Amino acid sequence: MASDSWSRFEQSKERVSNNESLSYFERYSSPHTHPGGAIWRTVLQKFRVLALFLTRRIAQGSGKAEALAGMRQLEGRAAGKDVLLLASGPSAARINTREVAKRQKAGELVVIATNYFLHSPLATTLTPDFLVWSDSVFHPARKSENAEAWQKVEENPEVHMVMPWTWQSIVTTMSIAPRTVYFDNDSLEGWSTNTSPLYPRGYQGSTGVKALGFALHLEPRTVFVIGLDLSYFQSFRVDSDNRVVRQPTHLQGTDSGIQDISGHTINGIADSLYSTANQFLSLKQHFSGHPIVNLDPDSLVDAFDKVTEHPLVKKAPRKKTTGS
């Protein structure tokens, strides 16, 4: 299990965010802020990723191999089946829950969801096999701050949880421990091409993309994806004080609301769009070429093959034609 030094490391991140100078350097050296074409700053960002990775590995201590044993056992578990990844983007609302549940019950389909899926209207008729959490808001140390989300998980004992292995020391004391598997949530972005949940990822890590890596780990025939829209940048707004604001963009019931994201930037909207562009690029570089099919034909994600019609998706309403 992650050591006490890991807890101290996580606490140090809060001290950094509360210190103006350290916070500025953290954003300045982040690979998610625009380097502006400066070679030396690009080099700084690359080595910051490596330095933080080495620091985290020391802080985490031992126990990783043991924590990931359950994940190793799941490798190839979906062989001969399909996997459906339901991310939190608005296109997920188009899923045909009846057909999904039918195939799931027949043992033909494994369903993976993310984040607040259990809060969505879809969860009233569809129960995922796995729910992937990685955002700090779901950290078990903050359970009291997000009690409703944890309650939903406890009310759905058939759902298996997928979490960072560094959470294990707390989760092991909870009732969900027997149905929880862990993954390596560390990052070597820009240094690695890895997509396996058993090793540090080589891509920018939104939960939806981590869930995609987990889906491929199960080695299915095909991974069907919907809701991995990355369309949130279309709702960016810049207010009268030049603050960058993100409007709600997720599936109903799963969004965290209006957010001021200026605190993550130095160059405002330029950094926000640059970070988004990196996510599109990560999908293209790390996941294209795998048996992944995008069920949303209108998706901005161009890394995967698309289908215009599929039984897992509701048919689009026909457009009315007007007479001449």
Short mmCIF file of C-alpha atoms in Angstrom, two decimals:
data_model
loop_
_atom_site.label_atom_id
_atom_site.label_comp_id
_atom_site.label_asym_id
_atom_site.label_seq_id
_atom_site.Cartn_x
_atom_site.Cartn_y
_atom_site.Cartn_z
CA MET A 1 0.00 0.00 0.00
CA ALA A 2 1.06 3.58 -0.57
CA SER A 3 3.21 4.80 2.32
CA ASP A 4 2.80 7.65 4.79
CA SER A 5 5.30 9.58 2.69
CA TRP A 6 2.73 9.46 -0.13
CA SER A 7 0.15 11.09 2.12
CA ARG A 8 2.65 13.82 2.91
CA PHE A 9 3.37 14.23 -0.79
CA GLU A 10 -0.33 14.71 -1.55
CA GLN A 11 -0.61 17.24 1.26
CA SER A 12 2.33 19.15 -0.19
CA LYS A 13 0.33 19.70 -3.38
CA GLU A 14 -2.17 21.74 -1.38
CA ARG A 15 0.63 23.87 0.05
CA VAL A 16 1.87 24.53 -3.48
CA SER A 17 -1.57 25.67 -4.62
CA ASN A 18 -1.77 28.04 -1.63
CA ASN A 19 1.64 29.60 -2.35
CA GLU A 20 1.43 32.18 -5.13
CA SER A 21 5.02 31.80 -6.38
CA LEU A 22 5.03 27.99 -6.27
CA SER A 23 1.59 27.86 -7.86
CA TYR A 24 2.77 30.06 -10.73
CA PHE A 25 5.82 27.86 -11.33
CA GLU A 26 3.64 24.75 -11.23
CA ARG A 27 1.43 26.16 -13.98
CA TYR A 28 4.40 27.58 -15.92
CA SER A 29 6.16 24.21 -16.03
CA SER A 30 3.02 22.17 -16.65
CA PRO A 31 2.90 20.29 -19.98
CA HIS A 32 -0.69 21.50 -20.26
CA THR A 33 0.14 25.19 -20.60
CA HIS A 34 1.25 26.56 -23.96
CA PRO A 35 5.07 26.80 -24.24
CA GLY A 36 4.70 29.58 -26.80
CA GLY A 37 7.31 28.06 -29.10
CA ALA A 38 10.12 28.46 -26.54
CA ILE A 39 12.46 25.48 -26.72
CA TRP A 40 13.82 25.94 -23.20
CA ARG A 41 10.30 26.02 -21.75
CA THR A 42 9.34 22.87 -23.65
CA VAL A 43 12.43 21.17 -22.20
CA LEU A 44 11.45 22.39 -18.72
CA GLN A 45 7.97 20.92 -19.13
CA LYS A 46 9.35 17.58 -20.30
CA PHE A 47 11.79 17.26 -17.42
CA ARG A 48 9.18 18.40 -14.90
CA VAL A 49 7.12 15.32 -15.88
CA LEU A 50 10.13 13.06 -15.29
CA ALA A 51 11.18 14.72 -12.04
CA LEU A 52 7.68 14.51 -10.58
CA PHE A 53 7.36 10.89 -11.65
CA LEU A 54 10.57 9.95 -9.82
CA THR A 55 9.50 11.93 -6.74
CA ARG A 56 6.11 10.22 -6.68
CA ARG A 57 7.61 6.76 -7.06
CA ILE A 58 9.86 7.35 -4.05
CA ALA A 59 6.96 8.76 -2.02
CA GLN A 60 4.63 5.90 -2.90
CA GLY A 61 6.93 3.29 -1.45
CA SER A 62 6.26 -0.43 -1.88
CA GLY A 63 3.02 -2.30 -2.40
CA LYS A 64 2.26 -1.42 -5.98
CA ALA A 65 2.73 -4.91 -7.41
CA GLU A 66 0.44 -6.42 -4.79
CA ALA A 67 -2.20 -3.73 -5.32
CA LEU A 68 -2.25 -4.34 -9.08
CA ALA A 69 -2.68 -8.12 -8.77
CA GLY A 70 -6.43 -7.87 -9.35
CA MET A 71 -5.89 -5.78 -12.48
CA ARG A 72 -3.44 -8.36 -13.84
CA GLN A 73 -6.06 -11.07 -13.36
CA LEU A 74 -8.49 -9.07 -15.50
CA GLU A 75 -6.11 -8.97 -18.48
CA GLY A 76 -7.88 -10.62 -21.43
CA ARG A 77 -11.08 -11.12 -19.41
CA ALA A 78 -13.27 -9.81 -22.27
CA ALA A 79 -11.72 -12.00 -24.97
CA GLY A 80 -14.40 -12.98 -27.47
CA LYS A 81 -16.70 -10.23 -26.20
CA ASP A 82 -17.22 -6.54 -26.89
CA VAL A 83 -16.76 -3.68 -24.44
CA LEU A 84 -18.89 -0.55 -24.30
CA LEU A 85 -17.26 2.52 -22.77
CA LEU A 86 -19.80 5.07 -21.59
CA ALA A 87 -17.92 8.28 -20.88
CA SER A 88 -19.61 11.40 -19.51
CA GLY A 89 -19.99 13.46 -22.67
CA PRO A 90 -23.46 14.46 -23.89
CA SER A 91 -23.47 11.95 -26.77
CA ALA A 92 -23.80 9.14 -24.20
CA ALA A 93 -27.48 10.08 -23.84
CA ARG A 94 -28.07 8.46 -27.24
CA ILE A 95 -27.20 4.96 -26.04
CA ASN A 96 -29.86 2.28 -26.48
CA THR A 97 -30.01 1.02 -22.91
CA ARG A 98 -32.40 -1.82 -23.76
CA GLU A 99 -30.04 -3.30 -26.38
CA VAL A 100 -27.02 -2.74 -24.13
CA ALA A 101 -28.69 -4.52 -21.20
CA LYS A 102 -29.78 -7.37 -23.49
CA ARG A 103 -26.23 -8.01 -24.73
CA GLN A 104 -24.80 -7.50 -21.27
CA LYS A 105 -27.17 -10.11 -19.79
CA ALA A 106 -26.29 -12.55 -22.58
CA GLY A 107 -22.62 -12.24 -21.66
CA GLU A 108 -21.73 -10.64 -24.99
CA LEU A 109 -20.94 -7.14 -23.73
CA VAL A 110 -18.96 -5.66 -20.83
CA VAL A 111 -20.01 -2.13 -19.83
CA ILE A 112 -17.56 0.40 -18.40
CA ALA A 113 -18.71 3.81 -17.12
CA THR A 114 -16.95 6.75 -15.49
CA ASN A 115 -17.28 9.33 -12.73
CA TYR A 116 -20.89 10.31 -11.92
CA PHE A 117 -22.59 7.83 -14.28
CA LEU A 118 -24.66 6.36 -11.43
CA HIS A 119 -26.24 9.80 -11.02
CA SER A 120 -27.41 9.93 -14.63
CA PRO A 121 -30.88 8.97 -15.95
CA LEU A 122 -29.19 6.11 -17.84
CA ALA A 123 -28.37 4.42 -14.53
CA THR A 124 -32.07 3.82 -13.84
CA THR A 125 -32.14 1.19 -16.61
CA LEU A 126 -28.49 0.26 -17.07
CA THR A 127 -25.91 -0.94 -14.55
CA PRO A 128 -22.25 -0.91 -15.63
CA ASP A 129 -19.95 -3.81 -14.87
CA PHE A 130 -17.13 -1.39 -13.99
CA LEU A 131 -17.04 2.22 -12.82
CA VAL A 132 -13.75 4.09 -13.20
CA TRP A 133 -12.82 6.82 -10.74
CA SER A 134 -9.57 8.78 -10.73
CA ASP A 135 -10.39 12.45 -10.10
CA SER A 136 -9.39 13.84 -6.70
CA VAL A 137 -13.03 14.67 -5.93
CA PHE A 138 -13.64 10.91 -5.53
CA HIS A 139 -10.62 10.32 -3.29
CA PRO A 140 -11.74 8.14 -0.35
CA ALA A 141 -10.12 10.60 2.07
CA ARG A 142 -12.75 13.09 0.89
CA LYS A 143 -15.68 10.70 1.15
CA SER A 144 -17.63 13.01 3.45
CA GLU A 145 -17.39 15.80 0.85
CA ASN A 146 -18.83 13.57 -1.87
CA ALA A 147 -21.10 11.38 0.22
CA GLU A 148 -23.82 11.04 -2.41
CA ALA A 149 -21.43 9.56 -4.98
CA TRP A 150 -20.14 7.01 -2.48
CA GLN A 151 -23.69 6.18 -1.44
CA LYS A 152 -24.58 5.42 -5.06
CA VAL A 153 -21.66 3.00 -5.25
CA GLU A 154 -22.68 1.27 -2.03
CA GLU A 155 -26.26 0.97 -3.35
CA ASN A 156 -25.00 -0.84 -6.47
CA PRO A 157 -23.01 -3.83 -5.15
CA GLU A 158 -22.88 -5.46 -8.61
CA VAL A 159 -20.68 -2.62 -9.91
CA HIS A 160 -16.93 -3.24 -9.69
CA MET A 161 -14.82 -0.17 -8.96
CA VAL A 162 -11.60 0.75 -10.76
CA MET A 163 -9.41 3.19 -8.79
CA PRO A 164 -5.79 4.40 -8.44
CA TRP A 165 -3.70 1.98 -6.41
CA THR A 166 -2.62 4.78 -4.08
CA TRP A 167 -6.20 4.83 -2.72
CA GLN A 168 -6.01 1.23 -1.59
CA SER A 169 -4.84 1.92 1.96
CA ILE A 170 -8.14 3.69 2.67
CA VAL A 171 -10.47 1.65 0.44
CA THR A 172 -9.30 -1.61 2.04
CA THR A 173 -11.19 -0.60 5.21
CA MET A 174 -14.45 -0.01 3.28
CA SER A 175 -17.25 -2.36 2.29
CA ILE A 176 -16.45 -1.90 -1.41
CA ALA A 177 -12.92 -3.29 -1.03
CA PRO A 178 -13.74 -6.83 -2.29
CA ARG A 179 -15.12 -5.44 -5.56
CA THR A 180 -12.39 -2.90 -6.23
CA VAL A 181 -9.43 -3.27 -8.58
CA TYR A 182 -6.60 -0.78 -8.87
CA PHE A 183 -4.55 0.73 -11.67
CA ASP A 184 -1.32 2.69 -11.96
CA ASN A 185 -2.45 6.31 -12.13
CA ASP A 186 1.05 7.72 -12.54
CA SER A 187 2.09 9.76 -15.58
CA LEU A 188 5.04 9.71 -17.93
CA GLU A 189 3.32 11.93 -20.45
CA GLY A 190 5.65 12.68 -23.33
CA TRP A 191 8.13 10.00 -22.22
CA SER A 192 6.10 6.85 -22.77
CA THR A 193 3.61 5.39 -25.25
CA ASN A 194 2.01 3.11 -22.66
CA THR A 195 -1.78 2.72 -22.44
CA SER A 196 -1.89 -0.27 -20.07
CA PRO A 197 -3.37 0.36 -16.58
CA LEU A 198 -0.52 -1.71 -15.14
CA TYR A 199 2.11 0.94 -15.86
CA PRO A 200 2.46 4.76 -15.88
CA ARG A 201 0.44 6.18 -18.75
CA GLY A 202 2.04 8.06 -21.62
CA TYR A 203 -0.89 10.39 -22.24
CA GLN A 204 -2.76 13.28 -20.66
CA GLY A 205 -5.03 11.63 -18.16
CA SER A 206 -8.73 12.40 -18.22
CA THR A 207 -10.79 9.64 -16.58
CA GLY A 208 -12.51 8.78 -19.86
CA VAL A 209 -9.18 8.06 -21.55
CA LYS A 210 -7.94 6.03 -18.57
CA ALA A 211 -11.15 4.01 -18.85
CA LEU A 212 -10.33 3.45 -22.51
CA GLY A 213 -6.93 2.07 -21.52
CA PHE A 214 -8.68 -0.24 -19.05
CA ALA A 215 -11.13 -1.36 -21.75
CA LEU A 216 -8.24 -2.36 -24.05
CA HIS A 217 -6.62 -4.20 -21.11
CA LEU A 218 -9.61 -6.57 -21.15
CA GLU A 219 -8.66 -7.47 -24.75
CA PRO A 220 -12.14 -7.50 -26.29
CA ARG A 221 -12.99 -7.97 -29.95
CA THR A 222 -14.10 -4.35 -30.16
CA VAL A 223 -14.33 -1.38 -27.81
CA PHE A 224 -17.40 0.70 -28.60
CA VAL A 225 -17.05 4.26 -27.34
CA ILE A 226 -19.65 6.93 -26.77
CA GLY A 227 -19.53 10.03 -24.58
CA LEU A 228 -15.79 10.51 -25.08
CA ASP A 229 -16.60 13.80 -26.79
CA LEU A 230 -13.91 16.25 -25.64
CA SER A 231 -16.39 18.90 -26.74
CA TYR A 232 -16.29 20.86 -23.48
CA PHE A 233 -14.01 23.49 -25.03
CA GLN A 234 -16.99 24.61 -27.12
CA SER A 235 -18.56 25.88 -23.92
CA PHE A 236 -15.55 27.93 -22.80
CA ARG A 237 -16.47 31.54 -22.06
CA VAL A 238 -14.28 34.52 -21.19
CA ASP A 239 -16.03 36.95 -18.85
CA SER A 240 -15.60 40.69 -18.47
CA ASP A 241 -12.63 40.15 -16.14
CA ASN A 242 -10.98 37.83 -18.69
CA ARG A 243 -11.57 34.77 -16.54
CA VAL A 244 -11.99 31.54 -18.50
CA VAL A 245 -15.22 29.84 -17.48
CA ARG A 246 -16.34 26.34 -18.38
CA GLN A 247 -20.09 25.81 -18.70
CA PRO A 248 -21.80 22.45 -17.96
CA THR A 249 -21.08 20.05 -20.82
CA HIS A 250 -21.59 16.52 -19.55
CA LEU A 251 -24.36 13.96 -19.60
CA GLN A 252 -27.35 15.02 -17.50
CA GLY A 253 -26.71 14.44 -13.81
CA THR A 254 -22.97 13.92 -14.21
CA ASP A 255 -21.62 17.44 -14.59
CA SER A 256 -19.76 19.38 -11.89
CA GLY A 257 -21.34 22.68 -12.97
CA ILE A 258 -19.92 26.04 -13.97
CA GLN A 259 -16.20 26.29 -13.21
CA ASP A 260 -13.68 29.11 -13.28
CA ILE A 261 -10.66 27.36 -14.84
CA SER A 262 -8.44 30.43 -15.04
CA GLY A 263 -6.46 29.20 -12.04
CA HIS A 264 -5.03 26.39 -14.18
CA THR A 265 -3.67 28.78 -16.81
CA ILE A 266 -1.07 31.48 -17.36
CA ASN A 267 -2.14 32.60 -20.79
CA GLY A 268 -5.87 32.21 -20.28
CA ILE A 269 -7.90 30.80 -23.14
CA ALA A 270 -4.75 29.93 -25.11
CA ASP A 271 -3.67 27.50 -22.38
CA SER A 272 -7.16 26.03 -22.05
CA LEU A 273 -7.37 25.31 -25.77
CA TYR A 274 -3.78 24.01 -25.86
CA SER A 275 -4.56 21.52 -23.10
CA THR A 276 -7.63 20.34 -24.99
CA ALA A 277 -5.65 19.98 -28.20
CA ASN A 278 -3.16 17.77 -26.35
CA GLN A 279 -5.99 15.43 -25.38
CA PHE A 280 -7.11 15.05 -28.98
CA LEU A 281 -3.49 14.41 -29.95
CA SER A 282 -3.07 11.78 -27.22
CA LEU A 283 -5.99 9.78 -28.57
CA LYS A 284 -4.55 9.98 -32.06
CA GLN A 285 -1.01 9.02 -31.04
CA HIS A 286 -1.69 6.37 -28.41
CA PHE A 287 -5.05 4.76 -29.18
CA SER A 288 -5.62 4.86 -32.93
CA GLY A 289 -4.94 1.50 -34.56
CA HIS A 290 -6.69 -0.43 -31.77
CA PRO A 291 -10.09 -2.10 -32.35
CA ILE A 292 -12.05 0.96 -31.18
CA VAL A 293 -15.28 2.16 -32.80
CA ASN A 294 -16.83 5.55 -32.05
CA LEU A 295 -20.62 5.24 -31.87
CA ASP A 296 -21.05 9.01 -32.28
CA PRO A 297 -20.73 9.84 -35.99
CA ASP A 298 -20.68 13.57 -35.19
CA SER A 299 -17.87 13.28 -32.63
CA LEU A 300 -14.93 15.67 -32.89
CA VAL A 301 -12.61 12.80 -31.97
CA ASP A 302 -11.01 11.63 -35.21
CA ALA A 303 -8.75 8.89 -33.81
CA PHE A 304 -11.21 6.01 -34.30
CA ASP A 305 -13.46 4.57 -36.98
CA LYS A 306 -17.07 5.75 -36.74
CA VAL A 307 -20.43 4.18 -37.53
CA THR A 308 -23.48 6.14 -38.59
CA GLU A 309 -25.93 3.53 -37.26
CA HIS A 310 -25.57 0.78 -34.68
CA PRO A 311 -28.01 -1.27 -32.55
CA LEU A 312 -26.34 0.02 -29.37
CA VAL A 313 -27.41 3.57 -30.26
CA LYS A 314 -30.91 4.97 -30.63
CA LYS A 315 -31.86 5.84 -34.17
CA ALA A 316 -31.71 9.55 -34.86
CA PRO A 317 -35.13 11.09 -35.49
CA ARG A 318 -35.88 11.61 -39.14
CA LYS A 319 -35.80 15.19 -40.30
CA LYS A 320 -39.11 16.47 -41.52
CA THR A 321 -39.27 17.47 -45.13
CA THR A 322 -41.36 20.34 -46.31
CA GLY A 323 -43.36 20.32 -49.51
CA SER A 324 -42.49 22.59 -52.42
#
